Amino acid sequence: MTENRKDKRVKTRDSVSGKIILVEHLEILDLSLSGIHFNCLKKRRLEMNSHQTIKIQKDDISIIVHGLIVRATLKSTKENGTYTPIYDVAMKFSPLTSTQTASIEKLICLLGNE
């Protein structure tokens, strides 16, 4: 199957963390210059076409970027006595500054070498 992606996407292998306001836990799955794919625990779904800000961190790299949620689907639930939905989310970045682009390129390079 051929990839039709604009930008190269790298797997994070649980080595990159992220945060979004009102999201309990966020697991970044992969990252590119155009967007990010992650799973998150959230009581309410991240709405399609909603604008969000995400902080991406690995070692000494910390990037805050804005983007648009392009997919948010219920993937599964965790049960620790309570219902906790896990969402599979794709976010397309808003236009990046040159500093954000350089930081994401550095992060992609690091991940590609792991």
mmCIF file of N, CA and C in Angstrom:
data_model
loop_
_atom_site.group_PDB
_atom_site.id
_atom_site.type_symbol
_atom_site.label_atom_id
_atom_site.label_comp_id
_atom_site.label_asym_id
_atom_site.label_seq_id
_atom_site.Cartn_x
_atom_site.Cartn_y
_atom_site.Cartn_z
ATOM 1 N N MET A 1 0.829 -1.172 0.000
ATOM 2 C CA MET A 1 0.000 0.000 0.000
ATOM 3 C C MET A 1 0.879 1.244 0.000
ATOM 4 N N THR A 2 0.583 2.209 -0.844
ATOM 5 C CA THR A 2 1.360 3.421 -0.994
ATOM 6 C C THR A 2 0.886 4.489 -0.015
ATOM 7 N N GLU A 3 1.852 5.147 0.626
ATOM 8 C CA GLU A 3 1.543 6.266 1.515
ATOM 9 C C GLU A 3 1.294 7.508 0.675
ATOM 10 N N ASN A 4 0.200 8.193 0.918
ATOM 11 C CA ASN A 4 -0.114 9.425 0.199
ATOM 12 C C ASN A 4 0.028 10.636 1.107
ATOM 13 N N ARG A 5 1.004 10.616 1.977
ATOM 14 C CA ARG A 5 1.199 11.704 2.927
ATOM 15 C C ARG A 5 2.079 12.797 2.320
ATOM 16 N N LYS A 6 1.765 14.025 2.684
ATOM 17 C CA LYS A 6 2.545 15.178 2.241
ATOM 18 C C LYS A 6 3.922 15.172 2.906
ATOM 19 N N ASP A 7 3.958 14.850 4.198
ATOM 20 C CA ASP A 7 5.199 14.875 4.967
ATOM 21 C C ASP A 7 5.487 13.511 5.560
ATOM 22 N N LYS A 8 6.791 13.214 5.744
ATOM 23 C CA LYS A 8 7.205 11.965 6.371
ATOM 24 C C LYS A 8 6.676 11.926 7.797
ATOM 25 N N ARG A 9 6.145 10.777 8.198
ATOM 26 C CA ARG A 9 5.600 10.591 9.537
ATOM 27 C C ARG A 9 6.477 9.577 10.254
ATOM 28 N N VAL A 10 6.859 9.873 11.505
ATOM 29 C CA VAL A 10 7.682 8.944 12.278
ATOM 30 C C VAL A 10 6.914 8.451 13.495
ATOM 31 N N LYS A 11 7.144 7.189 13.830
ATOM 32 C CA LYS A 11 6.553 6.587 15.026
ATOM 33 C C LYS A 11 7.327 7.089 16.242
ATOM 34 N N THR A 12 6.625 7.321 17.349
ATOM 35 C CA THR A 12 7.279 7.863 18.539
ATOM 36 C C THR A 12 7.720 6.799 19.530
ATOM 37 N N ARG A 13 7.185 5.607 19.448
ATOM 38 C CA ARG A 13 7.524 4.504 20.332
ATOM 39 C C ARG A 13 7.502 4.912 21.808
ATOM 40 N N ASP A 14 6.472 5.639 22.219
ATOM 41 C CA ASP A 14 6.282 6.070 23.615
ATOM 42 C C ASP A 14 7.413 6.936 24.148
ATOM 43 N N SER A 15 8.219 7.547 23.277
ATOM 44 C CA SER A 15 9.343 8.338 23.764
ATOM 45 C C SER A 15 9.065 9.844 23.760
ATOM 46 N N VAL A 16 7.882 10.244 23.316
ATOM 47 C CA VAL A 16 7.522 11.650 23.267
ATOM 48 C C VAL A 16 6.252 11.841 24.088
ATOM 49 N N SER A 17 6.216 12.902 24.880
ATOM 50 C CA SER A 17 5.013 13.153 25.668
ATOM 51 C C SER A 17 4.304 14.389 25.146
ATOM 52 N N GLY A 18 3.050 14.516 25.544
ATOM 53 C CA GLY A 18 2.279 15.669 25.107
ATOM 54 C C GLY A 18 1.206 16.019 26.107
ATOM 55 N N LYS A 19 0.712 17.250 26.005
ATOM 56 C CA LYS A 19 -0.354 17.709 26.900
ATOM 57 C C LYS A 19 -1.321 18.589 26.139
ATOM 58 N N ILE A 20 -2.612 18.392 26.423
ATOM 59 C CA ILE A 20 -3.683 19.261 25.934
ATOM 60 C C ILE A 20 -4.547 19.570 27.153
ATOM 61 N N ILE A 21 -4.993 20.798 27.268
ATOM 62 C CA ILE A 21 -5.841 21.185 28.388
ATOM 63 C C ILE A 21 -7.085 20.294 28.426
ATOM 64 N N LEU A 22 -7.458 19.866 29.603
ATOM 65 C CA LEU A 22 -8.625 19.028 29.890
ATOM 66 C C LEU A 22 -8.497 17.579 29.405
ATOM 67 N N VAL A 23 -7.316 17.160 29.010
ATOM 68 C CA VAL A 23 -7.076 15.770 28.618
ATOM 69 C C VAL A 23 -6.244 15.127 29.720
ATOM 70 N N GLU A 24 -6.749 14.008 30.266
ATOM 71 C CA GLU A 24 -6.085 13.357 31.396
ATOM 72 C C GLU A 24 -4.756 12.715 31.008
ATOM 73 N N HIS A 25 -4.735 11.995 29.923
ATOM 74 C CA HIS A 25 -3.531 11.277 29.492
ATOM 75 C C HIS A 25 -3.466 11.338 27.978
ATOM 76 N N LEU A 26 -2.284 11.579 27.450
ATOM 77 C CA LEU A 26 -2.118 11.675 26.005
ATOM 78 C C LEU A 26 -0.929 10.819 25.596
ATOM 79 N N GLU A 27 -1.129 9.926 24.640
ATOM 80 C CA GLU A 27 -0.081 9.042 24.141
ATOM 81 C C GLU A 27 0.133 9.364 22.662
ATOM 82 N N ILE A 28 1.284 9.958 22.350
ATOM 83 C CA ILE A 28 1.582 10.334 20.962
ATOM 84 C C ILE A 28 2.039 9.089 20.211
ATOM 85 N N LEU A 29 1.384 8.816 19.073
ATOM 86 C CA LEU A 29 1.693 7.631 18.273
ATOM 87 C C LEU A 29 2.649 7.950 17.139
ATOM 88 N N ASP A 30 2.394 9.041 16.411
ATOM 89 C CA ASP A 30 3.323 9.461 15.381
ATOM 90 C C ASP A 30 3.187 10.957 15.122
ATOM 91 N N LEU A 31 4.182 11.477 14.399
ATOM 92 C CA LEU A 31 4.342 12.914 14.248
ATOM 93 C C LEU A 31 4.926 13.226 12.882
ATOM 94 N N SER A 32 4.477 14.313 12.271
ATOM 95 C CA SER A 32 5.060 14.811 11.030
ATOM 96 C C SER A 32 5.041 16.331 11.084
ATOM 97 N N LEU A 33 5.562 16.969 10.043
ATOM 98 C CA LEU A 33 5.521 18.430 9.977
ATOM 99 C C LEU A 33 4.104 18.947 9.757
ATOM 100 N N SER A 34 3.211 18.097 9.301
ATOM 101 C CA SER A 34 1.843 18.560 9.052
ATOM 102 C C SER A 34 0.856 18.209 10.152
ATOM 103 N N GLY A 35 1.228 17.267 11.049
ATOM 104 C CA GLY A 35 0.272 16.927 12.086
ATOM 105 C C GLY A 35 0.761 15.863 13.040
ATOM 106 N N ILE A 36 -0.161 15.438 13.895
ATOM 107 C CA ILE A 36 0.171 14.492 14.949
ATOM 108 C C ILE A 36 -0.994 13.515 15.130
ATOM 109 N N HIS A 37 -0.667 12.286 15.507
ATOM 110 C CA HIS A 37 -1.664 11.233 15.753
ATOM 111 C C HIS A 37 -1.451 10.759 17.181
ATOM 112 N N PHE A 38 -2.519 10.748 17.977
ATOM 113 C CA PHE A 38 -2.382 10.353 19.374
ATOM 114 C C PHE A 38 -3.646 9.698 19.909
ATOM 115 N N ASN A 39 -3.480 8.993 21.024
ATOM 116 C CA ASN A 39 -4.596 8.461 21.800
ATOM 117 C C ASN A 39 -4.706 9.296 23.057
ATOM 118 N N CYS A 40 -5.915 9.490 23.540
ATOM 119 C CA CYS A 40 -6.067 10.241 24.780
ATOM 120 C C CYS A 40 -7.248 9.743 25.582
ATOM 121 N N LEU A 41 -7.156 9.937 26.890
ATOM 122 C CA LEU A 41 -8.257 9.663 27.805
ATOM 123 C C LEU A 41 -8.977 10.979 28.012
ATOM 124 N N LYS A 42 -10.263 10.985 27.738
ATOM 125 C CA LYS A 42 -11.034 12.217 27.903
ATOM 126 C C LYS A 42 -12.477 11.849 28.156
ATOM 127 N N LYS A 43 -13.070 12.513 29.114
ATOM 128 C CA LYS A 43 -14.478 12.245 29.435
ATOM 129 C C LYS A 43 -15.390 12.617 28.274
ATOM 130 N N ARG A 44 -15.065 13.716 27.611
ATOM 131 C CA ARG A 44 -15.824 14.134 26.430
ATOM 132 C C ARG A 44 -14.910 14.102 25.218
ATOM 133 N N ARG A 45 -15.461 13.758 24.092
ATOM 134 C CA ARG A 45 -14.713 13.667 22.845
ATOM 135 C C ARG A 45 -14.142 15.016 22.437
ATOM 136 N N LEU A 46 -12.930 15.017 21.883
ATOM 137 C CA LEU A 46 -12.395 16.214 21.248
ATOM 138 C C LEU A 46 -13.191 16.396 19.959
ATOM 139 N N GLU A 47 -13.858 17.483 19.828
ATOM 140 C CA GLU A 47 -14.761 17.692 18.700
ATOM 141 C C GLU A 47 -14.009 17.872 17.381
ATOM 142 N N MET A 48 -14.571 17.287 16.333
ATOM 143 C CA MET A 48 -14.039 17.467 14.988
ATOM 144 C C MET A 48 -14.031 18.958 14.654
ATOM 145 N N ASN A 49 -13.021 19.387 13.948
ATOM 146 C CA ASN A 49 -12.851 20.774 13.507
ATOM 147 C C ASN A 49 -12.686 21.763 14.654
ATOM 148 N N SER A 50 -12.389 21.258 15.860
ATOM 149 C CA SER A 50 -12.107 22.174 16.968
ATOM 150 C C SER A 50 -10.619 22.514 16.958
ATOM 151 N N HIS A 51 -10.309 23.715 17.365
ATOM 152 C CA HIS A 51 -8.921 24.161 17.442
ATOM 153 C C HIS A 51 -8.372 23.812 18.816
ATOM 154 N N GLN A 52 -7.181 23.223 18.838
ATOM 155 C CA GLN A 52 -6.551 22.807 20.090
ATOM 156 C C GLN A 52 -5.098 23.255 20.094
ATOM 157 N N THR A 53 -4.546 23.345 21.283
ATOM 158 C CA THR A 53 -3.123 23.630 21.457
ATOM 159 C C THR A 53 -2.518 22.418 22.142
ATOM 160 N N ILE A 54 -1.378 21.953 21.627
ATOM 161 C CA ILE A 54 -0.712 20.790 22.206
ATOM 162 C C ILE A 54 0.740 21.148 22.503
ATOM 163 N N LYS A 55 1.204 20.654 23.634
ATOM 164 C CA LYS A 55 2.607 20.805 24.008
ATOM 165 C C LYS A 55 3.267 19.452 23.792
ATOM 166 N N ILE A 56 4.314 19.427 22.973
ATOM 167 C CA ILE A 56 5.030 18.196 22.636
ATOM 168 C C ILE A 56 6.413 18.275 23.285
ATOM 169 N N GLN A 57 6.802 17.207 24.009
ATOM 170 C CA GLN A 57 8.078 17.225 24.720
ATOM 171 C C GLN A 57 8.863 15.944 24.531
ATOM 172 N N LYS A 58 10.172 16.102 24.367
ATOM 173 C CA LYS A 58 11.120 14.983 24.403
ATOM 174 C C LYS A 58 12.475 15.564 24.793
ATOM 175 N N ASP A 59 13.022 15.038 25.858
ATOM 176 C CA ASP A 59 14.316 15.501 26.360
ATOM 177 C C ASP A 59 14.323 17.030 26.475
ATOM 178 N N ASP A 60 15.240 17.706 25.762
ATOM 179 C CA ASP A 60 15.344 19.168 25.854
ATOM 180 C C ASP A 60 14.489 19.903 24.814
ATOM 181 N N ILE A 61 13.701 19.162 24.046
ATOM 182 C CA ILE A 61 12.836 19.778 23.032
ATOM 183 C C ILE A 61 11.426 19.928 23.588
ATOM 184 N N SER A 62 10.905 21.138 23.533
ATOM 185 C CA SER A 62 9.534 21.407 23.985
ATOM 186 C C SER A 62 8.909 22.368 22.970
ATOM 187 N N ILE A 63 7.798 21.946 22.376
ATOM 188 C CA ILE A 63 7.147 22.719 21.312
ATOM 189 C C ILE A 63 5.674 22.886 21.650
ATOM 190 N N ILE A 64 5.174 24.083 21.521
ATOM 191 C CA ILE A 64 3.736 24.325 21.658
ATOM 192 C C ILE A 64 3.220 24.684 20.272
ATOM 193 N N VAL A 65 2.248 23.895 19.787
ATOM 194 C CA VAL A 65 1.684 24.142 18.455
ATOM 195 C C VAL A 65 0.158 24.147 18.518
ATOM 196 N N HIS A 66 -0.433 24.824 17.570
ATOM 197 C CA HIS A 66 -1.886 24.892 17.453
ATOM 198 C C HIS A 66 -2.291 24.045 16.258
ATOM 199 N N GLY A 67 -3.500 23.523 16.306
ATOM 200 C CA GLY A 67 -3.958 22.714 15.195
ATOM 201 C C GLY A 67 -5.449 22.488 15.222
ATOM 202 N N LEU A 68 -5.897 21.757 14.226
ATOM 203 C CA LEU A 68 -7.311 21.461 14.022
ATOM 204 C C LEU A 68 -7.521 19.954 14.140
ATOM 205 N N ILE A 69 -8.488 19.534 14.945
ATOM 206 C CA ILE A 69 -8.802 18.108 15.078
ATOM 207 C C ILE A 69 -9.512 17.663 13.793
ATOM 208 N N VAL A 70 -8.905 16.708 13.085
ATOM 209 C CA VAL A 70 -9.482 16.226 11.825
ATOM 210 C C VAL A 70 -10.109 14.839 11.967
ATOM 211 N N ARG A 71 -9.790 14.149 13.081
ATOM 212 C CA ARG A 71 -10.419 12.861 13.365
ATOM 213 C C ARG A 71 -10.385 12.643 14.875
ATOM 214 N N ALA A 72 -11.485 12.180 15.420
ATOM 215 C CA ALA A 72 -11.566 11.832 16.842
ATOM 216 C C ALA A 72 -12.598 10.716 16.980
ATOM 217 N N THR A 73 -12.118 9.497 17.111
ATOM 218 C CA THR A 73 -13.028 8.357 17.198
ATOM 219 C C THR A 73 -12.783 7.577 18.487
ATOM 220 N N LEU A 74 -13.868 7.057 19.046
ATOM 221 C CA LEU A 74 -13.755 6.239 20.246
ATOM 222 C C LEU A 74 -13.071 4.931 19.863
ATOM 223 N N LYS A 75 -11.939 4.670 20.484
ATOM 224 C CA LYS A 75 -11.149 3.493 20.164
ATOM 225 C C LYS A 75 -11.490 2.333 21.097
ATOM 226 N N SER A 76 -11.508 2.602 22.389
ATOM 227 C CA SER A 76 -11.801 1.571 23.382
ATOM 228 C C SER A 76 -12.094 2.249 24.717
ATOM 229 N N THR A 77 -12.336 1.437 25.701
ATOM 230 C CA THR A 77 -12.556 1.983 27.036
ATOM 231 C C THR A 77 -11.682 1.253 28.035
ATOM 232 N N LYS A 78 -11.289 1.958 29.060
ATOM 233 C CA LYS A 78 -10.552 1.366 30.165
ATOM 234 C C LYS A 78 -11.511 1.271 31.323
ATOM 235 N N GLU A 79 -11.469 0.185 32.033
ATOM 236 C CA GLU A 79 -12.378 0.057 33.164
ATOM 237 C C GLU A 79 -11.597 -0.196 34.446
ATOM 238 N N ASN A 80 -11.549 0.798 35.283
ATOM 239 C CA ASN A 80 -10.981 0.685 36.632
ATOM 240 C C ASN A 80 -12.126 0.946 37.598
ATOM 241 N N GLY A 81 -13.210 0.268 37.402
ATOM 242 C CA GLY A 81 -14.391 0.525 38.187
ATOM 243 C C GLY A 81 -15.238 1.650 37.610
ATOM 244 N N THR A 82 -14.665 2.402 36.672
ATOM 245 C CA THR A 82 -15.392 3.493 36.020
ATOM 246 C C THR A 82 -15.161 3.426 34.519
ATOM 247 N N TYR A 83 -16.052 4.045 33.794
ATOM 248 C CA TYR A 83 -15.966 4.105 32.342
ATOM 249 C C TYR A 83 -15.043 5.264 31.958
ATOM 250 N N THR A 84 -13.969 4.989 31.233
ATOM 251 C CA THR A 84 -13.052 6.015 30.765
ATOM 252 C C THR A 84 -12.822 5.817 29.271
ATOM 253 N N PRO A 85 -13.326 6.701 28.441
ATOM 254 C CA PRO A 85 -13.152 6.543 26.995
ATOM 255 C C PRO A 85 -11.736 6.890 26.523
ATOM 256 N N ILE A 86 -11.245 6.096 25.573
ATOM 257 C CA ILE A 86 -9.951 6.350 24.939
ATOM 258 C C ILE A 86 -10.239 6.710 23.483
ATOM 259 N N TYR A 87 -9.787 7.891 23.083
ATOM 260 C CA TYR A 87 -10.039 8.373 21.732
ATOM 261 C C TYR A 87 -8.772 8.307 20.879
ATOM 262 N N ASP A 88 -8.963 7.954 19.622
ATOM 263 C CA ASP A 88 -7.921 7.970 18.600
ATOM 264 C C ASP A 88 -8.091 9.296 17.866
ATOM 265 N N VAL A 89 -7.059 10.144 17.906
ATOM 266 C CA VAL A 89 -7.193 11.515 17.411
ATOM 267 C C VAL A 89 -6.095 11.858 16.415
ATOM 268 N N ALA A 90 -6.480 12.553 15.347
ATOM 269 C CA ALA A 90 -5.527 13.100 14.389
ATOM 270 C C ALA A 90 -5.717 14.615 14.381
ATOM 271 N N MET A 91 -4.606 15.328 14.443
ATOM 272 C CA MET A 91 -4.651 16.787 14.474
ATOM 273 C C MET A 91 -3.729 17.338 13.396
ATOM 274 N N LYS A 92 -4.269 18.225 12.572
ATOM 275 C CA LYS A 92 -3.488 18.887 11.535
ATOM 276 C C LYS A 92 -2.984 20.207 12.108
ATOM 277 N N PHE A 93 -1.671 20.431 12.020
ATOM 278 C CA PHE A 93 -1.111 21.655 12.571
ATOM 279 C C PHE A 93 -1.548 22.874 11.774
ATOM 280 N N SER A 94 -1.763 23.975 12.487
ATOM 281 C CA SER A 94 -1.953 25.274 11.850
ATOM 282 C C SER A 94 -0.582 25.669 11.298
ATOM 283 N N PRO A 95 -0.514 26.667 10.409
ATOM 284 C CA PRO A 95 0.801 27.044 9.882
ATOM 285 C C PRO A 95 1.826 27.248 11.012
ATOM 286 N N LEU A 96 2.979 26.606 10.842
ATOM 287 C CA LEU A 96 4.029 26.636 11.852
ATOM 288 C C LEU A 96 4.979 27.808 11.633
ATOM 289 N N THR A 97 5.520 28.325 12.720
ATOM 290 C CA THR A 97 6.569 29.338 12.615
ATOM 291 C C THR A 97 7.860 28.622 12.212
ATOM 292 N N SER A 98 8.870 29.376 11.837
ATOM 293 C CA SER A 98 10.147 28.756 11.469
ATOM 294 C C SER A 98 10.778 28.069 12.680
ATOM 295 N N THR A 99 10.590 28.605 13.872
ATOM 296 C CA THR A 99 11.113 27.987 15.089
ATOM 297 C C THR A 99 10.405 26.664 15.370
ATOM 298 N N GLN A 100 9.078 26.643 15.244
ATOM 299 C CA GLN A 100 8.316 25.400 15.450
ATOM 300 C C GLN A 100 8.722 24.348 14.425
ATOM 301 N N THR A 101 8.861 24.762 13.167
ATOM 302 C CA THR A 101 9.259 23.832 12.110
ATOM 303 C C THR A 101 10.626 23.237 12.413
ATOM 304 N N ALA A 102 11.574 24.074 12.810
ATOM 305 C CA ALA A 102 12.928 23.594 13.126
ATOM 306 C C ALA A 102 12.899 22.612 14.298
ATOM 307 N N SER A 103 12.091 22.898 15.323
ATOM 308 C CA SER A 103 11.999 22.009 16.492
ATOM 309 C C SER A 103 11.374 20.673 16.122
ATOM 310 N N ILE A 104 10.326 20.694 15.317
ATOM 311 C CA ILE A 104 9.682 19.435 14.902
ATOM 312 C C ILE A 104 10.615 18.639 13.993
ATOM 313 N N GLU A 105 11.335 19.313 13.094
ATOM 314 C CA GLU A 105 12.307 18.615 12.241
ATOM 315 C C GLU A 105 13.390 17.955 13.082
ATOM 316 N N LYS A 106 13.865 18.649 14.117
ATOM 317 C CA LYS A 106 14.878 18.088 15.018
ATOM 318 C C LYS A 106 14.321 16.858 15.732
ATOM 319 N N LEU A 107 13.088 16.951 16.199
ATOM 320 C CA LEU A 107 12.441 15.837 16.887
ATOM 321 C C LEU A 107 12.248 14.646 15.947
ATOM 322 N N ILE A 108 11.807 14.903 14.726
ATOM 323 C CA ILE A 108 11.627 13.839 13.733
ATOM 324 C C ILE A 108 12.956 13.157 13.439
ATOM 325 N N CYS A 109 14.004 13.942 13.327
ATOM 326 C CA CYS A 109 15.345 13.390 13.085
ATOM 327 C C CYS A 109 15.776 12.495 14.251
ATOM 328 N N LEU A 110 15.568 12.966 15.478
ATOM 329 C CA LEU A 110 15.898 12.156 16.662
ATOM 330 C C LEU A 110 15.122 10.849 16.675
ATOM 331 N N LEU A 111 13.823 10.922 16.397
ATOM 332 C CA LEU A 111 12.971 9.729 16.410
ATOM 333 C C LEU A 111 13.356 8.762 15.299
ATOM 334 N N GLY A 112 13.749 9.307 14.154
ATOM 335 C CA GLY A 112 14.155 8.466 13.036
ATOM 336 C C GLY A 112 15.431 7.696 13.309
ATOM 337 N N ASN A 113 16.239 8.198 14.258
ATOM 338 C CA ASN A 113 17.508 7.547 14.598
ATOM 339 C C ASN A 113 17.412 6.624 15.802
ATOM 340 N N GLU A 114 16.242 6.533 16.413
ATOM 341 C CA GLU A 114 16.087 5.660 17.602
ATOM 342 C C GLU A 114 15.933 4.216 17.202
#
